[in-house]
Each structure stands twice: as C-alpha cells, then as structure tokens.
Coordinates of C-alpha atoms and ligand atoms in Angstrom, one line a residue:
M1 CA 87.5 114.5 84.8
A2 CA 86.6 113.1 81.4
D3 CA 89.0 115.3 79.4
H4 CA 92.1 114.3 81.4
P5 CA 94.1 111.3 80.3
N6 CA 93.7 108.4 82.6
S7 CA 97.1 108.2 84.1
V8 CA 97.7 107.3 87.7
L9 CA 99.6 109.9 89.7
L10 CA 99.4 108.4 93.2
D11 CA 99.0 104.7 93.8
L12 CA 98.8 103.1 97.3
K13 CA 99.1 99.4 97.7
D14 CA 98.4 97.6 101.0
V15 CA 99.5 100.6 103.2
S16 CA 99.4 99.8 106.9
R17 CA 100.4 101.8 110.0
S18 CA 99.8 101.1 113.7
F19 CA 100.1 103.2 116.8
A20 CA 100.7 101.2 120.0
G21 CA 99.2 98.1 118.5
I22 CA 96.1 99.9 117.1
R23 CA 95.8 99.6 113.4
A24 CA 95.2 103.2 112.2
L25 CA 95.5 102.0 108.6
S26 CA 95.1 98.4 107.5
L27 CA 96.1 97.3 104.0
V28 CA 94.7 100.4 102.3
S29 CA 94.9 100.4 98.5
F30 CA 93.6 103.0 96.0
S31 CA 94.9 105.2 93.2
V32 CA 94.4 108.9 92.3
E33 CA 94.4 109.8 88.6
R34 CA 96.2 112.9 87.4
G35 CA 94.0 116.0 87.2
T36 CA 91.2 114.5 89.3
I37 CA 89.8 115.0 92.8
L38 CA 89.5 112.0 95.1
S39 CA 87.8 112.4 98.5
L40 CA 88.6 110.4 101.5
I41 CA 85.7 110.1 104.0
G42 CA 85.0 108.2 107.1
P43 CA 84.0 108.6 110.8
N44 CA 86.3 110.2 113.3
G45 CA 89.3 108.0 114.0
A46 CA 89.0 106.2 110.6
G47 CA 92.6 107.0 109.7
K48 CA 92.1 109.9 107.2
S49 CA 94.7 112.2 108.7
T50 CA 97.0 109.3 109.3
L51 CA 96.8 108.5 105.6
I52 CA 97.8 112.1 104.7
N53 CA 100.6 111.9 107.3
V54 CA 101.9 108.7 105.8
I55 CA 101.8 110.0 102.3
T56 CA 103.6 113.2 103.3
G57 CA 106.3 111.4 105.2
V58 CA 105.3 112.6 108.7
Y59 CA 104.9 108.9 109.6
A60 CA 106.5 106.0 107.8
P61 CA 104.0 103.2 106.9
H62 CA 104.8 99.9 108.5
S63 CA 104.2 98.1 105.2
G64 CA 103.0 98.8 101.8
V65 CA 103.9 100.9 98.7
I66 CA 103.2 104.5 97.9
D67 CA 103.9 105.1 94.3
F68 CA 104.0 108.8 93.3
E69 CA 104.8 109.4 89.6
G70 CA 106.1 105.9 89.4
E71 CA 108.5 106.1 92.4
N72 CA 107.9 104.5 95.8
I73 CA 108.0 107.3 98.3
A74 CA 106.9 105.2 101.3
G75 CA 109.1 106.0 104.3
R76 CA 110.8 109.1 102.7
T77 CA 111.1 112.1 104.9
A78 CA 108.6 115.0 104.7
D79 CA 111.2 117.3 103.0
V80 CA 111.9 114.7 100.3
V81 CA 108.2 114.1 99.7
A82 CA 107.5 117.9 99.5
S83 CA 110.3 118.3 97.0
K84 CA 108.7 115.7 94.7
G85 CA 105.5 117.8 94.4
I86 CA 103.2 116.9 97.2
A87 CA 101.8 119.6 99.4
R88 CA 99.1 119.6 102.1
T89 CA 97.1 121.8 104.3
F90 CA 96.3 121.1 108.0
Q91 CA 93.0 120.3 109.7
L92 CA 93.8 123.1 112.1
E93 CA 95.8 125.5 110.1
E94 CA 98.7 127.0 112.1
L95 CA 99.0 130.6 110.8
F96 CA 101.0 133.3 112.5
G97 CA 98.6 135.9 113.8
S98 CA 101.1 138.7 114.1
M99 CA 102.2 138.4 110.5
T100 CA 100.7 139.7 107.3
V101 CA 98.8 137.5 104.8
L102 CA 101.9 137.6 102.5
E103 CA 104.3 136.7 105.2
N104 CA 102.1 133.7 106.1
A105 CA 102.0 132.5 102.5
M106 CA 105.8 132.9 102.3
T107 CA 106.3 130.4 105.1
G108 CA 105.1 127.7 102.7
C109 CA 107.8 128.3 100.0
N110 CA 110.7 125.9 100.0
G111 CA 114.3 126.9 99.9
K112 CA 114.0 129.6 102.6
S113 CA 116.9 131.9 102.5
R114 CA 119.8 130.9 104.8
S115 CA 119.8 134.3 106.4
G116 CA 116.3 133.8 107.6
M117 CA 113.2 134.8 105.7
F118 CA 113.1 138.4 106.8
S119 CA 116.7 139.3 106.1
C120 CA 118.1 142.5 107.4
G121 CA 119.6 145.3 105.4
F122 CA 123.0 143.7 105.5
A123 CA 121.9 140.5 103.9
L124 CA 124.0 139.0 101.1
P125 CA 122.7 139.7 97.6
A126 CA 122.1 135.9 97.1
A127 CA 119.9 135.8 100.2
R128 CA 118.0 138.9 99.1
R129 CA 117.4 137.4 95.6
E130 CA 116.2 134.2 97.3
E131 CA 113.8 136.2 99.5
E132 CA 112.5 138.1 96.4
R133 CA 111.9 134.8 94.6
I134 CA 109.9 133.5 97.6
R135 CA 107.9 136.7 97.8
Q136 CA 107.0 136.4 94.1
E137 CA 105.9 132.8 94.5
A138 CA 103.8 133.7 97.5
I139 CA 102.2 136.6 95.6
E140 CA 101.4 134.3 92.7
S141 CA 99.8 131.8 95.2
L142 CA 97.8 134.6 96.8
A143 CA 96.6 135.7 93.4
L144 CA 95.5 132.2 92.6
V145 CA 93.3 132.0 95.8
G146 CA 92.0 135.6 95.1
L147 CA 93.7 137.3 98.1
E148 CA 96.5 139.3 96.5
E149 CA 94.7 142.6 97.5
R150 CA 94.9 141.6 101.1
A151 CA 98.6 140.6 101.0
F152 CA 99.8 143.4 103.4
E153 CA 97.0 143.1 106.0
P154 CA 97.6 141.3 109.3
I155 CA 96.2 137.8 108.9
S156 CA 94.3 138.2 112.2
R157 CA 92.0 140.7 110.3
L158 CA 90.7 138.0 107.9
P159 CA 87.6 135.9 108.5
L160 CA 88.1 132.1 108.9
G161 CA 87.2 131.4 105.2
E162 CA 89.9 133.6 104.0
R163 CA 92.4 132.4 106.5
K164 CA 91.8 128.9 105.2
L165 CA 92.5 130.2 101.7
V166 CA 95.8 131.6 102.9
G167 CA 96.6 128.1 104.2
I168 CA 96.0 126.8 100.7
A169 CA 98.1 129.6 99.2
R170 CA 100.9 128.6 101.5
A171 CA 100.6 124.9 100.3
L172 CA 100.5 126.1 96.6
C173 CA 103.8 128.1 97.1
T174 CA 105.8 125.0 96.3
K175 CA 104.0 124.5 93.0
P176 CA 102.8 121.0 93.9
T177 CA 101.4 118.4 91.5
L178 CA 99.3 116.8 94.2
L179 CA 97.5 118.9 96.8
M180 CA 96.0 117.3 99.9
L181 CA 93.4 119.3 101.8
D182 CA 92.5 118.1 105.3
E183 CA 89.0 119.2 106.2
P184 CA 89.2 122.6 104.4
A185 CA 85.4 123.3 104.7
G186 CA 85.3 122.8 108.5
G187 CA 83.6 125.8 110.2
L188 CA 83.0 127.7 107.0
A189 CA 79.8 129.7 106.3
A190 CA 77.9 128.7 103.1
H191 CA 79.3 131.5 101.0
E192 CA 82.8 130.7 102.2
A193 CA 82.4 127.1 101.2
E194 CA 81.2 128.2 97.8
R195 CA 84.3 130.2 97.3
L196 CA 86.4 127.2 98.3
V197 CA 84.5 125.0 95.7
S198 CA 85.3 127.6 93.0
L199 CA 88.9 127.6 94.0
I200 CA 89.1 123.8 93.9
H201 CA 87.6 123.8 90.4
L202 CA 90.2 126.4 89.3
L203 CA 93.0 124.3 90.7
L204 CA 91.7 121.3 88.8
E205 CA 91.5 123.3 85.6
K206 CA 95.1 124.3 86.1
G207 CA 96.0 120.6 86.2
L208 CA 96.5 120.0 89.9
T209 CA 95.5 116.6 91.4
I210 CA 93.6 116.9 94.7
L211 CA 93.1 114.5 97.6
L212 CA 90.4 115.9 99.8
V213 CA 89.5 114.8 103.3
E214 CA 86.2 116.4 104.3
H215 CA 83.2 115.8 106.5
N216 CA 80.8 118.1 104.6
M217 CA 78.9 115.6 102.5
P218 CA 77.2 117.9 100.0
F219 CA 80.6 119.5 99.4
V220 CA 82.3 116.0 98.9
M221 CA 79.4 114.7 96.7
S222 CA 79.4 117.7 94.4
L223 CA 83.2 117.9 93.9
S224 CA 84.6 114.4 93.8
D225 CA 85.5 112.3 90.8
K226 CA 86.0 109.3 93.2
I227 CA 85.4 108.7 96.9
V228 CA 87.2 106.3 99.1
V229 CA 85.6 105.4 102.5
L230 CA 87.6 104.4 105.5
E231 CA 86.3 102.9 108.7
A232 CA 88.6 101.9 111.5
G233 CA 91.6 102.0 109.2
V234 CA 90.0 99.7 106.5
K235 CA 88.8 100.8 103.1
I236 CA 85.1 99.7 103.1
A237 CA 84.0 101.3 99.8
E238 CA 85.4 103.1 96.7
G239 CA 83.6 104.6 93.7
I240 CA 81.9 107.5 92.1
P241 CA 79.8 109.7 94.5
E242 CA 76.5 108.2 93.3
A243 CA 77.7 104.6 94.0
V244 CA 79.2 105.5 97.4
R245 CA 76.1 107.4 98.5
N246 CA 73.9 104.4 97.9
N247 CA 76.3 101.8 99.3
P248 CA 74.5 100.2 102.3
R249 CA 77.8 99.6 104.2
V250 CA 78.7 103.3 103.9
I251 CA 75.3 104.4 104.9
K252 CA 75.6 102.2 108.0
A253 CA 79.1 103.2 108.9
Y254 CA 79.0 106.8 108.1
L255 CA 76.3 108.6 106.2
G256 CA 73.6 107.4 108.5
Q257 CA 75.3 109.1 111.5
E258 CA 75.7 112.4 109.6
Q259 CA 72.1 112.8 108.5
Ligands
ADP1 P1 90.7 110.7 111.3 O1 91.6 111.7 110.7 O2 90.1 109.8 110.3 O3 89.8 111.2 112.3 P2 93.2 109.7 112.5 O4 94.0 109.4 111.3 O5 93.5 111.0 113.1 O6 91.7 109.6 112.1 O7 93.3 108.6 113.6 C1 93.2 107.2 113.3 C2 93.6 106.4 114.5 O8 95.0 106.5 114.7 C3 92.9 106.9 115.8 O9 92.7 105.7 116.6 C4 94.0 107.7 116.4 O10 93.9 107.7 117.8 C5 95.3 107.0 116.0 N1 96.4 107.9 115.9 C6 96.6 108.8 114.9 N2 97.8 109.4 115.1 C7 98.4 108.9 116.2 C8 99.6 109.1 116.9 N3 100.5 110.0 116.6 N4 99.8 108.4 118.1 C9 98.9 107.4 118.5 N5 97.7 107.2 117.8 C10 97.5 107.9 116.7
MG2 MG1 91.5 113.9 110.8

C-alpha cells in the first residue's frame, strides 16, 4: 500500500524445484514488499502450492535463493522457517473435529509444553505457565479473526467460513511477519468471503505482509497490491491487478478458462 515504506520482505531469485524430472517451479523470481499483499495465481498444477511449500521449508528448492528479511532461508527446515516469522494456512485445513475452537487455535502456537498441550493436574509449574501462555496467544488470535466468543464451542459446530478463520487464527498464533494463505476463499459463500476480505484488510493494517494463493478472481483483483502469474512452473506475468487482468498471455493461460 502507498503509505508503507517500500522495503522488500521476501525476495525469491531463480527458485526451481522438480519432482521426478517434472519442473514444478522453474527459475521463479519475484519480491514481496513489507505490509503489502501479493497474490499468486495460475491454473491447477502451476506450482503455487509447491512455491508455498518451498518457502516454508516443506521442500528444499533444487536451486535459487529465498531471501527473508535479508537472510537466505532456502533449504532451511520448516521449524526454522516458522521461527523466523513465516506462517501459512493449508488448502484443505486440517482441523481437529473433536476439539474446541480454542484448542484448535492452540495447535498453531510454537513452543508447545513438553508435558503435552493438555497437561494433567500434576504438571510442573513451568509446563502450566507455558500452556497458559499458549492459551493467551490463541485467544488473542481468535479475537483478531472475530471468533473469541466461540472459543469453547466444538469446532465441528462452525460453518466452513468460520472454520477457515480458525485456520488463520492458528497461523497467527506464532505472530508471523509473513502470512501465506493457500486458497482461503475456496468453497466460501459470498458473505463469508466478504468477512475474509475484511480480515485480510485488518491484518494488513496491523502491518502483516500477505502472500495469497487464490482462484477466486474478483477476490484477488480487489485485494492485491501485486499479482504474480505462474503457468507450468514458470512466471508468465507480474504486475498490478489492472495490468495482469489485461495481459493477453494471462488471459490465454488462465483467465480465459475461468470466465
Ligand atoms: P498448484 O498448487 O498450482 O495447483 P502444485 O504446486 O500443487 O500446483 O503442483 C505443481 C506440480 O508439481 C504438479 O505437476 C504436481 O503434480 C507436482 N507436485 C507437487 N508436489 C509434488 C510431490 N510431492 N510429488 C510429486 N509431484 C508433485
Ligand atoms: Mg495448490
């Protein structure tokens, strides 16, 4: 956004990754400025989830540099990447149906107590304090997504839109600098998508940087500062929404199919 200083938070240079000889990502370069939202779009199989997985340390890139706050994190493990301030949600969020909203949010907090998250009455004081800290962080995250009043309900009672918000609360538990959302609007009703848009605006106001992977074009077009388009692992376009929307190559590769 215009009122943020133009400093680069995440900078990818020539990132490549193959699976069994198939190039899921081929020399992908782009950067995300602090406090902005960049959306990654492209047809199925374009490499969007792979890119998130490579940034978060689920997969190591086979080549390239991933600079986060000036440090190359390419090939670091998922735990290390998370500890540096990068969090993500999943395309198909794995929430625990038998647990409450709060307990689900707590599973995202780092530094889980050694005695297990739900310590018994005999737990050591240090473990109890740790659990209390995690509980507080989870409550703060739930307040941020507007679900603190539902904290003690079983998650199975929530509609899809709110379950997705719990997934975001879980990711926010670690107080990340960069939040990556993998298809958060998938399957949402219009009013649920609107609530998600408001939340994303709120997170940006709070200074978070967001990398969004999403198929819902009106959603992407209205929210993004910048859009990067992938096709078969290659970046085919990059720019502001207006420019990407009118790019013939993008229309041919992607938007044409969607409309
Ligand atoms: P998108 O998220 O854009 O739909 P993906 O990143 O999931 O695309 O997939 C990009 C390509 O990489 C696809 O051809 C997919 O089959 C392949 N791929 C992704 N992950 C793996 C994996 N773990 N093993 C083998 N192939 C994979
Ligand atoms: Mg995907």
